[in-house]
mmCIF file of C-alpha atoms in Angstrom:
data_model
loop_
_atom_site.group_PDB
_atom_site.id
_atom_site.type_symbol
_atom_site.label_atom_id
_atom_site.label_comp_id
_atom_site.label_asym_id
_atom_site.label_seq_id
_atom_site.Cartn_x
_atom_site.Cartn_y
_atom_site.Cartn_z
ATOM 1 C CA UNK A 61 -14.410 1.625 -12.666
ATOM 2 C CA UNK A 62 -12.383 2.854 -9.776
ATOM 3 C CA UNK A 63 -14.042 0.829 -7.263
ATOM 4 C CA UNK A 64 -14.316 -2.260 -9.552
ATOM 5 C CA UNK A 65 -10.763 -2.454 -10.307
ATOM 6 C CA UNK A 66 -9.617 -2.155 -6.757
ATOM 7 C CA UNK A 67 -12.397 -4.669 -5.618
ATOM 8 C CA UNK A 68 -10.877 -7.035 -8.201
ATOM 9 C CA UNK A 69 -7.469 -6.636 -6.438
ATOM 10 C CA UNK A 70 -8.531 -5.576 -2.933
ATOM 11 C CA UNK A 71 -5.337 -6.241 -1.334
ATOM 12 C CA UNK A 72 -3.700 -3.510 -3.103
ATOM 13 C CA UNK A 73 -6.713 -1.146 -2.856
ATOM 14 C CA UNK A 74 -7.402 0.727 0.149
ATOM 15 C CA UNK A 75 -10.596 2.166 -1.273
ATOM 16 C CA UNK A 76 -13.059 -0.641 -1.765
ATOM 17 C CA UNK A 77 -16.038 -1.003 0.426
ATOM 18 C CA UNK A 78 -17.711 -4.152 2.155
ATOM 19 C CA UNK A 79 -21.165 -3.962 3.820
ATOM 20 C CA UNK A 80 -21.319 -5.044 7.522
ATOM 21 C CA UNK A 81 -23.800 -5.060 10.421
ATOM 22 C CA UNK A 82 -23.218 -2.181 12.527
ATOM 23 C CA UNK A 83 -22.874 -2.414 16.242
ATOM 24 C CA UNK A 84 -26.208 -1.865 18.043
ATOM 25 C CA UNK A 85 -26.362 1.021 20.240
ATOM 26 C CA UNK A 86 -27.083 4.876 20.339
ATOM 27 C CA UNK A 87 -25.870 8.022 18.970
ATOM 28 C CA UNK A 88 -24.613 10.683 21.251
ATOM 29 C CA UNK A 89 -22.973 13.896 20.102
ATOM 30 C CA UNK A 90 -20.500 15.585 22.405
ATOM 31 C CA UNK A 91 -20.723 19.186 21.990
ATOM 32 C CA UNK A 92 -17.609 20.418 23.636
ATOM 33 C CA UNK A 93 -14.199 19.294 22.396
ATOM 34 C CA UNK A 94 -12.530 16.538 24.144
ATOM 35 C CA UNK A 95 -9.056 17.414 24.975
ATOM 36 C CA UNK A 96 -7.996 13.822 25.117
ATOM 37 C CA UNK A 97 -6.724 13.588 28.509
ATOM 38 C CA UNK A 98 -5.623 10.362 29.898
ATOM 39 C CA UNK A 99 -6.202 9.875 33.567
ATOM 40 C CA UNK A 100 -4.050 7.463 35.467
ATOM 41 C CA UNK A 101 -6.150 4.429 36.402
ATOM 42 C CA UNK A 102 -8.880 5.401 34.247
ATOM 43 C CA UNK A 103 -10.603 2.467 32.292
ATOM 44 C CA UNK A 104 -11.829 4.816 29.688
ATOM 45 C CA UNK A 105 -15.475 5.658 28.512
ATOM 46 C CA UNK A 106 -17.689 2.784 29.646
ATOM 47 C CA UNK A 107 -20.424 3.173 27.002
ATOM 48 C CA UNK A 108 -21.804 0.667 24.873
ATOM 49 C CA UNK A 109 -22.802 1.368 21.248
ATOM 50 C CA UNK A 110 -22.090 4.228 19.007
ATOM 51 C CA UNK A 111 -21.712 8.035 19.494
ATOM 52 C CA UNK A 112 -19.757 10.904 18.295
ATOM 53 C CA UNK A 113 -16.983 12.521 20.017
ATOM 54 C CA UNK A 114 -15.252 16.100 19.258
ATOM 55 C CA UNK A 115 -11.529 15.843 18.461
ATOM 56 C CA UNK A 116 -9.836 18.989 17.430
ATOM 57 C CA UNK A 117 -13.075 20.510 16.302
ATOM 58 C CA UNK A 118 -14.106 17.461 14.213
ATOM 59 C CA UNK A 119 -16.826 14.757 14.858
ATOM 60 C CA UNK A 120 -15.336 11.374 14.965
ATOM 61 C CA UNK A 121 -17.738 8.420 15.146
ATOM 62 C CA UNK A 122 -16.927 5.652 17.612
ATOM 63 C CA UNK A 123 -18.315 2.311 18.920
ATOM 64 C CA UNK A 124 -17.532 0.071 21.916
ATOM 65 C CA UNK A 125 -19.023 -3.098 23.009
ATOM 66 C CA UNK A 126 -17.946 -5.777 25.871
ATOM 67 C CA UNK A 127 -17.310 -5.615 29.524
ATOM 68 C CA UNK A 128 -16.194 -2.187 30.437
ATOM 69 C CA UNK A 129 -15.453 -2.836 34.191
ATOM 70 C CA UNK A 130 -12.243 -4.931 33.923
ATOM 71 C CA UNK A 131 -8.764 -3.471 33.621
ATOM 72 C CA UNK A 132 -7.738 -5.873 30.822
ATOM 73 C CA UNK A 133 -6.397 -4.630 27.477
ATOM 74 C CA UNK A 134 -8.713 -2.631 25.213
ATOM 75 C CA UNK A 135 -9.002 -4.192 21.669
ATOM 76 C CA UNK A 136 -9.216 -1.408 18.944
ATOM 77 C CA UNK A 137 -10.291 -2.453 15.698
ATOM 78 C CA UNK A 138 -9.007 -0.576 12.751
ATOM 79 C CA UNK A 139 -10.784 -1.151 9.422
ATOM 80 C CA UNK A 140 -9.285 -0.817 5.834
ATOM 81 C CA UNK A 141 -9.436 2.202 3.630
ATOM 82 C CA UNK A 142 -13.090 2.850 2.266
ATOM 83 C CA UNK A 143 -14.769 0.793 5.010
ATOM 84 C CA UNK A 144 -16.494 2.253 8.121
ATOM 85 C CA UNK A 145 -16.226 0.603 11.441
ATOM 86 C CA UNK A 146 -19.464 -1.561 10.616
ATOM 87 C CA UNK A 147 -17.098 -3.628 8.297
ATOM 88 C CA UNK A 148 -15.491 -5.268 11.436
ATOM 89 C CA UNK A 149 -18.520 -5.154 13.646
ATOM 90 C CA UNK A 150 -19.039 -9.021 13.423
ATOM 91 C CA UNK A 151 -15.482 -9.550 14.454
ATOM 92 C CA UNK A 152 -15.803 -7.019 17.331
ATOM 93 C CA UNK A 153 -19.062 -8.944 18.521
ATOM 94 C CA UNK A 154 -16.965 -12.152 18.559
ATOM 95 C CA UNK A 155 -13.958 -10.611 20.369
ATOM 96 C CA UNK A 156 -16.178 -8.853 22.852
ATOM 97 C CA UNK A 157 -17.325 -12.076 24.418
ATOM 98 C CA UNK A 158 -13.850 -12.101 26.225
ATOM 99 C CA UNK A 159 -12.647 -8.370 25.974
ATOM 100 C CA UNK A 160 -13.566 -4.724 25.792
ATOM 101 C CA UNK A 161 -13.760 -3.988 22.061
ATOM 102 C CA UNK A 162 -13.951 -0.467 20.338
ATOM 103 C CA UNK A 163 -13.696 0.745 16.949
ATOM 104 C CA UNK A 164 -13.745 4.286 15.020
ATOM 105 C CA UNK A 165 -14.328 5.878 11.604
ATOM 106 C CA UNK A 166 -11.188 7.843 10.723
ATOM 107 C CA UNK A 167 -11.690 11.317 9.180
ATOM 108 C CA UNK A 168 -13.285 10.855 5.793
ATOM 109 C CA UNK A 169 -14.690 7.355 6.573
ATOM 110 C CA UNK A 170 -18.126 6.210 7.622
ATOM 111 C CA UNK A 171 -19.957 8.761 9.862
ATOM 112 C CA UNK A 172 -16.921 10.829 11.057
ATOM 113 C CA UNK A 173 -16.228 14.317 9.458
ATOM 114 C CA UNK A 174 -14.263 14.558 6.257
ATOM 115 C CA UNK A 175 -10.676 16.021 6.722
ATOM 116 C CA UNK A 176 -10.035 19.688 6.148
ATOM 117 C CA UNK A 177 -7.317 18.755 3.567
ATOM 118 C CA UNK A 178 -4.568 16.282 2.697
ATOM 119 C CA UNK A 179 -3.490 14.160 5.759
ATOM 120 C CA UNK A 180 -0.040 12.856 6.739
ATOM 121 C CA UNK A 181 0.377 9.665 8.833
ATOM 122 C CA UNK A 182 1.133 11.929 11.703
ATOM 123 C CA UNK A 183 -2.214 13.578 11.503
ATOM 124 C CA UNK A 184 -3.914 10.314 11.356
ATOM 125 C CA UNK A 185 -1.974 9.170 14.324
ATOM 126 C CA UNK A 186 -2.852 12.256 16.402
ATOM 127 C CA UNK A 187 -6.569 11.422 15.901
ATOM 128 C CA UNK A 188 -6.035 7.943 16.932
ATOM 129 C CA UNK A 189 -4.075 9.017 20.168
ATOM 130 C CA UNK A 190 -7.214 11.087 21.090
ATOM 131 C CA UNK A 191 -9.531 8.450 20.433
ATOM 132 C CA UNK A 192 -7.509 5.954 22.702
ATOM 133 C CA UNK A 193 -7.366 8.653 25.403
ATOM 134 C CA UNK A 194 -11.169 8.667 25.635
ATOM 135 C CA UNK A 195 -11.925 5.189 24.974
ATOM 136 C CA UNK A 196 -8.987 3.223 26.641
ATOM 137 C CA UNK A 197 -8.005 5.482 29.374
ATOM 138 C CA UNK A 198 -5.025 3.980 31.101
ATOM 139 C CA UNK A 199 -5.618 0.416 29.708
ATOM 140 C CA UNK A 200 -3.155 -1.446 27.663
ATOM 141 C CA UNK A 201 -4.196 -1.496 24.128
ATOM 142 C CA UNK A 202 -4.314 -4.040 21.435
ATOM 143 C CA UNK A 203 -4.523 -2.810 17.806
ATOM 144 C CA UNK A 204 -6.187 -5.144 15.340
ATOM 145 C CA UNK A 205 -6.270 -3.633 11.858
ATOM 146 C CA UNK A 206 -7.197 -4.805 8.338
ATOM 147 C CA UNK A 207 -5.563 -3.634 5.115
ATOM 148 C CA UNK A 208 -4.943 0.223 5.523
ATOM 149 C CA UNK A 209 -5.884 -0.174 9.232
ATOM 150 C CA UNK A 210 -3.269 -2.642 9.845
ATOM 151 C CA UNK A 211 -0.734 -0.548 7.984
ATOM 152 C CA UNK A 212 -1.621 2.491 10.231
ATOM 153 C CA UNK A 213 -1.612 0.284 13.383
ATOM 154 C CA UNK A 214 1.892 -0.896 12.614
ATOM 155 C CA UNK A 215 3.261 2.629 11.859
ATOM 156 C CA UNK A 216 1.658 3.801 15.276
ATOM 157 C CA UNK A 217 2.811 1.108 17.574
ATOM 158 C CA UNK A 218 6.485 1.741 17.704
ATOM 159 C CA UNK A 219 5.913 5.603 18.743
ATOM 160 C CA UNK A 220 3.607 4.491 21.585
ATOM 161 C CA UNK A 221 5.360 1.737 23.450
ATOM 162 C CA UNK A 222 3.564 2.893 26.730
ATOM 163 C CA UNK A 223 0.224 1.953 25.502
ATOM 164 C CA UNK A 224 0.266 -0.405 22.611
ATOM 165 C CA UNK A 225 1.025 -3.841 24.124
ATOM 166 C CA UNK A 226 -0.148 -6.129 21.173
ATOM 167 C CA UNK A 227 -0.777 -6.078 17.350
ATOM 168 C CA UNK A 228 -2.899 -8.195 14.955
ATOM 169 C CA UNK A 229 -2.504 -7.278 11.345
ATOM 170 C CA UNK A 230 -5.188 -8.843 8.883
ATOM 171 C CA UNK A 231 -3.621 -8.651 5.356
ATOM 172 C CA UNK A 232 -2.111 -5.144 6.342
ATOM 173 C CA UNK A 233 -1.018 -2.930 3.272
ATOM 174 C CA UNK A 234 2.598 -3.572 2.670
ATOM 175 C CA UNK A 235 5.085 -1.074 4.060
ATOM 176 C CA UNK A 236 6.528 -0.147 0.586
ATOM 177 C CA UNK A 237 3.600 -0.625 -1.663
ATOM 178 C CA UNK A 238 4.373 2.255 -4.034
ATOM 179 C CA UNK A 239 7.773 0.843 -4.883
ATOM 180 C CA UNK A 240 6.741 -2.584 -4.796
ATOM 181 C CA UNK A 241 3.759 -2.147 -7.140
ATOM 182 C CA UNK A 242 5.937 -0.140 -9.624
ATOM 183 C CA UNK A 243 8.269 -2.923 -9.849
ATOM 184 C CA UNK A 244 5.864 -5.727 -10.074
ATOM 185 C CA UNK A 245 3.682 -3.942 -12.679
ATOM 186 C CA UNK A 246 5.987 -2.361 -15.078
ATOM 187 C CA UNK A 247 5.260 1.130 -16.670
ATOM 188 C CA UNK A 248 4.924 -0.678 -20.013
ATOM 189 C CA UNK A 249 1.871 -2.639 -18.852
ATOM 190 C CA UNK A 250 -1.414 -1.970 -20.471
ATOM 191 C CA UNK A 251 -5.015 -2.729 -19.832
ATOM 192 C CA UNK A 252 -6.249 -3.479 -16.331
ATOM 193 C CA UNK A 253 -2.807 -4.013 -14.895
ATOM 194 C CA UNK A 254 -1.739 -0.621 -16.019
ATOM 195 C CA UNK A 255 -4.839 0.978 -14.442
ATOM 196 C CA UNK A 256 -4.483 -1.068 -11.227
ATOM 197 C CA UNK A 257 -0.808 0.118 -10.992
ATOM 198 C CA UNK A 258 -1.523 3.856 -11.671
ATOM 199 C CA UNK A 259 -4.559 4.021 -9.420
ATOM 200 C CA UNK A 260 -2.815 2.173 -6.448
ATOM 201 C CA UNK A 261 -0.005 4.718 -6.507
ATOM 202 C CA UNK A 262 -2.499 7.587 -6.870
ATOM 203 C CA UNK A 263 -4.262 6.279 -3.746
ATOM 204 C CA UNK A 264 -1.199 6.423 -1.926
ATOM 205 C CA UNK A 265 -0.523 9.949 -2.813
ATOM 206 C CA UNK A 266 -3.859 10.960 -1.077
ATOM 207 C CA UNK A 267 -6.462 10.214 -3.868
ATOM 208 C CA UNK A 268 -8.653 8.119 -1.277
ATOM 209 C CA UNK A 269 -11.519 8.870 0.986
ATOM 210 C CA UNK A 270 -9.207 10.213 3.875
ATOM 211 C CA UNK A 271 -7.127 12.292 1.663
ATOM 212 C CA UNK A 272 -4.264 10.408 3.596
ATOM 213 C CA UNK A 273 -0.807 10.408 1.796
ATOM 214 C CA UNK A 274 0.794 6.892 2.555
ATOM 215 C CA UNK A 275 4.553 7.122 1.918
ATOM 216 C CA UNK A 276 6.567 3.992 1.641
ATOM 217 C CA UNK A 277 8.548 3.608 4.814
ATOM 218 C CA UNK A 278 10.958 1.227 6.666
ATOM 219 C CA UNK A 279 9.441 -0.897 9.398
ATOM 220 C CA UNK A 280 10.306 0.420 12.875
ATOM 221 C CA UNK A 281 10.407 -2.041 15.726
ATOM 222 C CA UNK A 282 7.869 -1.950 18.716
ATOM 223 C CA UNK A 283 9.710 -3.878 21.141
ATOM 224 C CA UNK A 284 8.933 -7.495 21.992
ATOM 225 C CA UNK A 285 5.179 -7.070 22.019
ATOM 226 C CA UNK A 286 3.001 -10.006 20.698
ATOM 227 C CA UNK A 287 2.547 -9.577 16.852
ATOM 228 C CA UNK A 288 0.295 -11.883 14.802
ATOM 229 C CA UNK A 289 0.214 -11.306 11.078
ATOM 230 C CA UNK A 290 -2.265 -13.098 8.930
ATOM 231 C CA UNK A 291 -1.994 -12.864 5.095
ATOM 232 C CA UNK A 292 -4.480 -13.878 2.519
ATOM 233 C CA UNK A 293 -4.323 -17.393 0.730
ATOM 234 C CA UNK A 294 -5.190 -16.048 -2.717
ATOM 235 C CA UNK A 295 -6.222 -12.877 -4.242
ATOM 236 C CA UNK A 296 -4.911 -12.152 -7.611
ATOM 237 C CA UNK A 297 -6.524 -14.437 -10.111
ATOM 238 C CA UNK A 298 -8.118 -11.351 -11.764
ATOM 239 C CA UNK A 299 -4.796 -10.390 -12.950
ATOM 240 C CA UNK A 300 -3.354 -13.725 -14.300
ATOM 241 C CA UNK A 301 -0.362 -12.073 -16.118
ATOM 242 C CA UNK A 302 0.878 -10.509 -12.909
ATOM 243 C CA UNK A 303 -0.709 -12.550 -10.228
ATOM 244 C CA UNK A 304 2.149 -14.791 -9.270
ATOM 245 C CA UNK A 305 4.445 -11.818 -9.112
ATOM 246 C CA UNK A 306 1.935 -9.756 -7.065
ATOM 247 C CA UNK A 307 1.469 -12.625 -4.663
ATOM 248 C CA UNK A 308 5.111 -12.795 -4.125
ATOM 249 C CA UNK A 309 5.351 -9.064 -3.457
ATOM 250 C CA UNK A 310 2.441 -9.217 -0.974
ATOM 251 C CA UNK A 311 4.122 -12.222 0.866
ATOM 252 C CA UNK A 312 7.439 -10.400 1.157
ATOM 253 C CA UNK A 313 5.614 -7.220 2.329
ATOM 254 C CA UNK A 314 4.090 -9.357 5.023
ATOM 255 C CA UNK A 315 7.492 -10.969 5.972
ATOM 256 C CA UNK A 316 8.622 -7.257 6.538
ATOM 257 C CA UNK A 317 5.969 -6.608 9.193
ATOM 258 C CA UNK A 318 7.756 -9.233 11.225
ATOM 259 C CA UNK A 319 10.292 -6.935 12.043
ATOM 260 C CA UNK A 320 7.822 -5.056 14.339
ATOM 261 C CA UNK A 321 8.991 -7.490 17.103
ATOM 262 C CA UNK A 322 11.020 -10.312 18.056
ATOM 263 C CA UNK A 323 7.672 -11.671 19.207
ATOM 264 C CA UNK A 324 5.910 -11.852 15.913
ATOM 265 C CA UNK A 325 4.188 -14.699 14.059
ATOM 266 C CA UNK A 326 3.177 -14.823 10.442
ATOM 267 C CA UNK A 327 0.647 -17.253 9.073
ATOM 268 C CA UNK A 328 -1.528 -17.517 5.902
ATOM 269 C CA UNK A 329 -5.335 -17.951 6.472
ATOM 270 C CA UNK A 330 -6.444 -21.035 4.352
ATOM 271 C CA UNK A 331 -9.476 -20.222 2.006
ATOM 272 C CA UNK A 332 -9.245 -16.432 2.729
ATOM 273 C CA UNK A 333 -9.055 -13.496 0.408
ATOM 274 C CA UNK A 334 -8.169 -9.972 1.339
ATOM 275 C CA UNK A 335 -10.963 -9.798 3.955
ATOM 276 C CA UNK A 336 -9.588 -12.474 6.337
ATOM 277 C CA UNK A 337 -11.952 -11.355 9.064
ATOM 278 C CA UNK A 338 -14.864 -12.119 6.645
ATOM 279 C CA UNK A 339 -13.494 -15.245 5.004
ATOM 280 C CA UNK A 340 -12.188 -16.710 8.068
ATOM 281 C CA UNK A 341 -13.585 -14.829 11.196
ATOM 282 C CA UNK A 342 -12.488 -18.031 13.456
ATOM 283 C CA UNK A 343 -8.664 -17.416 12.663
ATOM 284 C CA UNK A 344 -9.097 -13.642 12.971
ATOM 285 C CA UNK A 345 -10.842 -13.982 16.410
ATOM 286 C CA UNK A 346 -8.378 -16.551 17.669
ATOM 287 C CA UNK A 347 -5.278 -14.448 16.696
ATOM 288 C CA UNK A 348 -6.773 -11.400 18.470
ATOM 289 C CA UNK A 349 -7.762 -13.554 21.584
ATOM 290 C CA UNK A 350 -4.148 -14.893 21.594
ATOM 291 C CA UNK A 351 -2.510 -11.573 21.448
ATOM 292 C CA UNK A 352 -4.774 -9.943 24.034
ATOM 293 C CA UNK A 353 -4.204 -12.770 26.441
ATOM 294 C CA UNK A 354 -0.459 -12.204 26.135
ATOM 295 C CA UNK A 355 -0.630 -8.617 26.567
ATOM 296 C CA UNK A 356 -2.724 -9.068 29.663
ATOM 297 C CA UNK A 357 -0.239 -11.518 31.086
ATOM 298 C CA UNK A 358 2.532 -8.972 30.470
ATOM 299 C CA UNK A 359 0.807 -6.192 32.133
ATOM 300 C CA UNK A 360 0.257 -8.225 35.331
ATOM 301 C CA UNK A 361 3.876 -9.347 35.630
#
């Protein structure tokens, strides 16, 4: 029932799973821990395919594709909660026609190790930093995240202005979900809405595959980097009593993400549900390409 409820309302869930085609490649296990050093002028690991790297004693599954020889921005795809990197592989294939693209399984997801215990946002960010040290080197980076992946990307960018030069948020989990859903679906609710409310709150308290505690937080600015935010067109028909209020809640949350940058753009993806990159891959691909081109132009100024 847990997954069924959240699949019915995937925009709130961070634990539903969507199958996808994995990136074609190979498996390589790096036996020694990677210190995550970032050499000036480095273009990052040039491999194509999938392999596992060691970060702080843990195995992290990574994938890369696209031309590794250029110095343009690396696009790092960040899947939603409960999804492995294969969930965004078709999007990565499309984007890689013009850019170097990588992705990774966060601890507890996909083929990466499980976390040792509860994780904080800072813990997750530290892993991301080490992944970027290895995969991006000294390249500028564009983070493109779906759902929880978008939320984590938006939390990460303001603290790393030297590296993160663009963001694409695909129906990113809203910044104050616990408070918002508690207000939108009252404690007096019964049936499916009550279960949805309680389980969404539980997920944010760490009852998710990553054991990640996701506190509400204010949106911090990340400078004037290009930010494109795409939100779903319709998602809440399964909860008709609260559907309109949930749509308003989600839209207000997406509007908050605009505070990330003075150079932000918010749009709705027509005909899409929560998985915008599945329902409207054309729009997701175009947004990533625009942000990457702008990031590249800024880097060359």
